[in-house]
Amino acid sequence: MQMPAAATVVEKAMFGRFSRRQFAKLAGICSLGMAATAVNSEDREVKPAPDAHSPAGFPDGFLWGTATSAYQIEGAVDADGRGRSIWDVFAHTPGKIADGSNADRAADHYHRYKEDVGLIKALGARAYRFSIAWPRVFPEGTGAPNPKGLDFYDRLLDELLGNGIEPYATLYHWDLPQPLQDRFGGWQSSETSRAFADYAGYVAGRLSDRVKSIFTVNECSRFVNLGYGAGIDAPGLKLPPAAVNQVRHHVALGHGLAVQAIRAQGRAGTRVGPAEDIAACLPAIATAANVRAAEIAMRELNAGFLGVILEGKYTDGYLEHAGKDAPKHSAEELKIISSPVDFVGLNIYAPQFYVVAADRAPGFAVLPLPASFPHMDSEWLKVGPETIYWLPRLAAKVWNIDTLYISENGASALDKSAVDGKVYDTDRIMYLRNYLMQLQRAVAEGVPVRGYFLWSLMDNFEWIDGYKKRFGLYHVDFDTQVRTPKLSASFYREIIESNAVV
Ligand code: FCB
């Protein structure tokens, strides 16, 4: 019974907001509730904010960070010998991006990185996940490196470290050098897997004196399914299932070869792992049988990438389901793919598959998602806070993972500036607060999540949505390039400072 809340509403009611009739009705409801529930006046006292020792606190040393990616923020696509990526070509193809835009300028981070590091510092964040643009470092994808391209990341790293911010670098956030697409069909060929490893080894050799943690590939599932299967993302191909499965296998191989190259050429102790948007399976109702079903779903629906990396084999279920379309692979490749990693990054945004137990194989059934499921400004971004509780918990259990990061989590919102010029994004705060409460619940139960990277530090080029969807803690005016903190920036700063959900 929530009657005390209704009573508070009445006490605080702005009389003008309610008609007489509504007010009388509300007052009536409240008096009934009061009679029925003996309200204790202490219930109305404001509880003190939680601190690190309260139930909503995170453990000491929990890593709070923000995230971005190169193509989405850097701009400067012609600067200092950078080559073309598949996203440059795709974004310049008419009809591909919702608002007809591209990321030629984006948030101009290439020139404003010092200011942007200042924005991270102002949040009090201790870590920053950014990506390195492969076509800056190897304009042709392979061959001779472009020293000026890497110099940019040298400058960025020095700025981060000088401000006490720990860099987490991602090697592949979708901006494949176009020459590799032209020559090999991109990830359709294992030539690209090998080129990726060469690039990874080179970067580790040059930067691992300062970058201690490297994510190999960002969201294999998304760029393979949408880029090579549905033709929605770059490179815009619509290949048949067998070819898509082979592409995914080549990405997994590229990841494994990159892990080996980083171990060989990076400093000892350099940590490496993938950042994956795993298929988000969660129990519709958390009975023991449904939780078990969600574990099975988690393993089977992620068998093509995270599963093969962590298990060194494709599951029987995956191979049976794929049938003649299963990826061609050798035992040697599986060994490379499953080279041990130091952590697993999970990008978690929305629930996808609410599952229940089923008697028949594979032991789970997926429920349809109702059309009325609430979402943020992006329609795909359904609001299911418990997703960030279940996914780490299930993944840790299924694959026995001991170090997890939430490599991305965040929300799009409409973000209109108010008359005072500020952005009061209470909807984003609502999303973040609820997700972080659930993350706290997972961590408090011992799920090994060590850090959280909020997507995104600032508004940026949101792929096929162009500049129409904003995910930033900082608002970016793309005409003037002025950055303004949104209310969510203050919210996140409070979280970081108190190491608890506020
Ligand atoms: C993820 C991407 C990231 C950003 C967020 C909103 O899928 O990794 O670049 O677009 O979604």
CSV table of C-alpha atoms in Angstrom, one decimal, residues 28-253:
chain,number,residue,atom,x,y,z
A,28,GLY,CA,-10.8,10.9,0.2
A,29,ILE,CA,-8.4,8.2,-1.0
A,30,CYS,CA,-5.8,9.5,1.5
A,31,SER,CA,-8.0,9.6,4.5
A,32,LEU,CA,-9.0,6.0,3.7
A,33,GLY,CA,-5.4,5.0,3.5
A,34,MET,CA,-4.5,6.8,6.7
A,35,ALA,CA,-7.2,5.0,8.5
A,36,ALA,CA,-6.2,1.6,7.1
A,37,THR,CA,-2.4,2.0,7.6
A,38,ALA,CA,-1.6,3.8,10.8
A,39,VAL,CA,1.0,6.1,9.3
A,40,ASN,CA,4.1,6.6,11.4
A,41,SER,CA,5.4,10.1,11.1
A,42,GLU,CA,9.0,8.8,11.0
A,43,ASP,CA,8.2,7.3,7.7
A,44,ARG,CA,8.2,10.7,6.2
A,45,GLU,CA,11.6,11.6,7.4
A,46,VAL,CA,14.2,12.0,4.6
A,47,LYS,CA,16.7,9.3,4.9
A,48,PRO,CA,20.4,10.3,4.9
A,49,ALA,CA,22.2,9.9,1.6
A,50,PRO,CA,23.9,6.5,1.3
A,51,ASP,CA,27.6,6.3,1.8
A,52,ALA,CA,30.2,3.7,0.9
A,53,HIS,CA,29.1,1.5,3.8
A,54,SER,CA,25.4,1.7,3.1
A,55,PRO,CA,23.6,-1.0,1.1
A,56,ALA,CA,23.8,1.2,-2.1
A,57,GLY,CA,27.6,1.6,-1.8
A,58,PHE,CA,30.3,0.1,-4.1
A,59,PRO,CA,33.5,-1.5,-2.9
A,60,ASP,CA,36.6,0.7,-2.4
A,61,GLY,CA,38.5,0.9,-5.7
A,62,PHE,CA,35.5,0.4,-7.9
A,63,LEU,CA,36.5,2.0,-11.2
A,64,TRP,CA,34.3,4.8,-12.5
A,65,GLY,CA,34.9,5.9,-16.0
A,66,THR,CA,33.3,7.2,-19.2
A,67,ALA,CA,33.6,6.0,-22.8
A,68,THR,CA,33.8,7.3,-26.4
A,69,SER,CA,35.0,5.9,-29.7
A,70,ALA,CA,37.3,7.5,-32.3
A,71,TYR,CA,35.0,7.9,-35.3
A,72,GLN,CA,32.2,9.2,-33.2
A,73,ILE,CA,34.1,12.1,-31.7
A,74,GLU,CA,37.5,12.8,-33.4
A,75,GLY,CA,36.6,14.5,-36.7
A,76,ALA,CA,39.7,15.6,-38.5
A,77,VAL,CA,39.3,12.8,-41.0
A,78,ASP,CA,42.0,14.3,-43.3
A,79,ALA,CA,44.5,15.3,-40.7
A,80,ASP,CA,48.0,14.0,-40.5
A,81,GLY,CA,47.8,11.3,-43.0
A,82,ARG,CA,44.7,9.4,-41.7
A,83,GLY,CA,43.3,6.9,-44.2
A,84,ARG,CA,39.7,6.3,-45.0
A,85,SER,CA,37.6,3.9,-43.0
A,86,ILE,CA,34.5,2.0,-44.0
A,87,TRP,CA,32.5,4.4,-41.9
A,88,ASP,CA,33.7,7.4,-43.9
A,89,VAL,CA,32.6,5.8,-47.1
A,90,PHE,CA,29.3,4.5,-45.7
A,91,ALA,CA,28.4,7.8,-44.0
A,92,HIS,CA,29.1,9.7,-47.3
A,93,THR,CA,26.7,7.3,-49.2
A,94,PRO,CA,23.4,9.1,-49.6
A,95,GLY,CA,20.5,7.6,-47.6
A,96,LYS,CA,22.6,5.7,-45.1
A,97,ILE,CA,22.6,8.1,-42.1
A,98,ALA,CA,19.2,9.3,-40.7
A,99,ASP,CA,20.0,13.0,-40.9
A,100,GLY,CA,22.3,12.8,-43.9
A,101,SER,CA,25.3,13.7,-41.7
A,102,ASN,CA,28.8,12.3,-41.4
A,103,ALA,CA,31.6,12.4,-38.8
A,104,ASP,CA,34.0,14.5,-40.8
A,105,ARG,CA,34.0,17.0,-37.9
A,106,ALA,CA,32.0,15.2,-35.2
A,107,ALA,CA,32.9,16.7,-31.8
A,108,ASP,CA,36.3,17.8,-33.2
A,109,HIS,CA,38.0,15.9,-30.3
A,110,TYR,CA,41.2,15.6,-32.4
A,111,HIS,CA,41.8,19.3,-31.8
A,112,ARG,CA,40.0,19.6,-28.5
A,113,TYR,CA,41.2,16.6,-26.6
A,114,LYS,CA,42.8,18.7,-23.8
A,115,GLU,CA,39.5,20.4,-23.1
A,116,ASP,CA,37.8,17.0,-23.2
A,117,VAL,CA,40.2,15.4,-20.8
A,118,GLY,CA,39.3,18.4,-18.5
A,119,LEU,CA,35.6,17.3,-18.8
A,120,ILE,CA,36.5,13.8,-17.6
A,121,LYS,CA,38.5,15.2,-14.7
A,122,ALA,CA,35.6,17.5,-13.7
A,123,LEU,CA,33.5,14.4,-13.2
A,124,GLY,CA,36.1,12.9,-10.9
A,125,ALA,CA,36.2,9.8,-13.2
A,126,ARG,CA,39.3,7.7,-12.7
A,127,ALA,CA,39.2,5.9,-16.1
A,128,TYR,CA,38.5,6.7,-19.7
A,129,ARG,CA,37.7,4.2,-22.4
A,130,PHE,CA,38.5,5.5,-25.9
A,131,SER,CA,39.3,3.9,-29.2
A,132,ILE,CA,42.2,4.1,-31.5
A,133,ALA,CA,41.4,4.8,-35.2
A,134,TRP,CA,43.1,2.0,-37.1
A,135,PRO,CA,43.2,4.1,-40.3
A,136,ARG,CA,45.2,6.8,-38.5
A,137,VAL,CA,47.9,4.3,-37.5
A,138,PHE,CA,47.9,2.2,-40.7
A,139,PRO,CA,46.2,4.3,-43.5
A,140,GLU,CA,46.3,1.2,-45.8
A,141,GLY,CA,45.3,-1.2,-43.0
A,142,THR,CA,48.6,-3.0,-43.3
A,143,GLY,CA,52.1,-2.0,-44.4
A,144,ALA,CA,53.9,1.1,-43.2
A,145,PRO,CA,52.6,2.8,-40.1
A,146,ASN,CA,51.8,6.5,-40.1
A,147,PRO,CA,53.8,8.0,-37.2
A,148,LYS,CA,51.7,11.2,-37.0
A,149,GLY,CA,48.6,9.1,-36.5
A,150,LEU,CA,50.0,7.4,-33.5
A,151,ASP,CA,51.3,10.8,-32.2
A,152,PHE,CA,47.8,11.9,-31.5
A,153,TYR,CA,47.2,9.0,-29.1
A,154,ASP,CA,50.6,9.8,-27.5
A,155,ARG,CA,49.4,13.3,-26.8
A,156,LEU,CA,46.0,12.0,-25.5
A,157,LEU,CA,47.7,9.5,-23.2
A,158,ASP,CA,50.0,12.0,-21.7
A,159,GLU,CA,47.1,14.4,-21.1
A,160,LEU,CA,45.1,11.6,-19.4
A,161,LEU,CA,47.9,10.4,-17.2
A,162,GLY,CA,48.9,13.9,-16.3
A,163,ASN,CA,45.4,14.4,-15.0
A,164,GLY,CA,45.3,11.1,-13.1
A,165,ILE,CA,43.0,9.3,-15.5
A,166,GLU,CA,43.7,5.7,-16.4
A,167,PRO,CA,43.4,5.0,-20.1
A,168,TYR,CA,41.5,1.9,-21.4
A,169,ALA,CA,42.1,1.7,-25.2
A,170,THR,CA,39.8,-0.1,-27.7
A,171,LEU,CA,41.6,-1.2,-30.8
A,172,TYR,CA,38.6,-1.8,-33.1
A,173,HIS,CA,35.4,0.3,-32.7
A,174,TRP,CA,34.2,-0.4,-36.2
A,175,ASP,CA,36.4,1.9,-38.3
A,176,LEU,CA,38.0,-0.6,-40.5
A,177,PRO,CA,40.5,0.8,-43.0
A,178,GLN,CA,38.7,1.0,-46.4
A,179,PRO,CA,41.6,-0.6,-48.3
A,180,LEU,CA,41.0,-3.8,-46.3
A,181,GLN,CA,37.4,-3.8,-47.3
A,182,ASP,CA,38.4,-3.2,-51.0
A,183,ARG,CA,41.1,-5.8,-51.0
A,184,PHE,CA,39.7,-8.6,-48.9
A,185,GLY,CA,36.0,-7.9,-48.3
A,186,GLY,CA,37.0,-6.8,-44.8
A,187,TRP,CA,36.3,-9.4,-42.2
A,188,GLN,CA,35.1,-11.9,-44.9
A,189,SER,CA,38.8,-12.9,-45.1
A,190,SER,CA,41.2,-14.0,-42.5
A,191,GLU,CA,43.7,-11.6,-44.1
A,192,THR,CA,41.9,-9.0,-42.1
A,193,SER,CA,42.2,-11.0,-38.9
A,194,ARG,CA,46.0,-11.1,-39.5
A,195,ALA,CA,46.2,-7.4,-40.4
A,196,PHE,CA,44.3,-6.7,-37.1
A,197,ALA,CA,46.8,-8.6,-35.1
A,198,ASP,CA,49.7,-6.7,-36.7
A,199,TYR,CA,48.1,-3.4,-35.9
A,200,ALA,CA,47.3,-4.6,-32.3
A,201,GLY,CA,50.9,-5.7,-31.8
A,202,TYR,CA,52.3,-2.5,-33.1
A,203,VAL,CA,50.0,-0.3,-30.9
A,204,ALA,CA,50.8,-2.4,-27.9
A,205,GLY,CA,54.6,-2.1,-28.6
A,206,ARG,CA,54.3,1.6,-28.8
A,207,LEU,CA,51.7,2.5,-26.2
A,208,SER,CA,51.7,-0.2,-23.5
A,209,ASP,CA,54.2,1.8,-21.4
A,210,ARG,CA,51.2,3.9,-20.6
A,211,VAL,CA,48.1,1.9,-21.6
A,212,LYS,CA,47.8,-1.1,-19.2
A,213,SER,CA,44.4,-2.3,-20.4
A,214,ILE,CA,43.3,-3.0,-24.0
A,215,PHE,CA,39.9,-4.0,-25.4
A,216,THR,CA,40.4,-5.8,-28.7
A,217,VAL,CA,37.1,-5.7,-30.5
A,218,ASN,CA,34.0,-3.6,-29.6
A,219,GLU,CA,30.6,-5.3,-30.1
A,220,CYS,CA,31.4,-8.0,-32.6
A,221,SER,CA,27.7,-9.0,-32.6
A,222,ARG,CA,26.4,-5.7,-33.7
A,223,PHE,CA,28.9,-4.9,-36.5
A,224,VAL,CA,28.8,-8.4,-37.9
A,225,ASN,CA,25.0,-8.8,-37.8
A,226,LEU,CA,24.2,-5.2,-38.9
A,227,GLY,CA,27.2,-4.6,-41.1
A,228,TYR,CA,27.5,-7.9,-42.9
A,229,GLY,CA,24.0,-9.4,-42.5
A,230,ALA,CA,21.3,-6.7,-42.4
A,231,GLY,CA,23.3,-4.1,-44.4
A,232,ILE,CA,22.3,-1.4,-41.9
A,233,ASP,CA,25.8,-0.5,-40.6
A,234,ALA,CA,29.0,-0.2,-42.6
A,235,PRO,CA,30.1,-1.8,-44.8
A,236,GLY,CA,26.4,-2.3,-45.6
A,237,LEU,CA,26.5,-5.9,-46.9
A,238,LYS,CA,23.7,-8.3,-46.9
A,239,LEU,CA,25.5,-11.7,-47.0
A,240,PRO,CA,23.8,-15.1,-46.5
A,241,PRO,CA,24.0,-16.8,-43.1
A,242,ALA,CA,27.0,-19.0,-43.9
A,243,ALA,CA,29.0,-16.0,-44.9
A,244,VAL,CA,27.9,-14.0,-41.8
A,245,ASN,CA,29.0,-16.9,-39.6
A,246,GLN,CA,32.3,-17.0,-41.3
A,247,VAL,CA,32.8,-13.2,-40.8
A,248,ARG,CA,32.1,-13.7,-37.1
A,249,HIS,CA,34.6,-16.5,-37.0
A,250,HIS,CA,37.2,-14.2,-38.6
A,251,VAL,CA,36.5,-11.5,-36.0
A,252,ALA,CA,37.0,-14.1,-33.2
A,253,LEU,CA,40.2,-15.2,-34.9
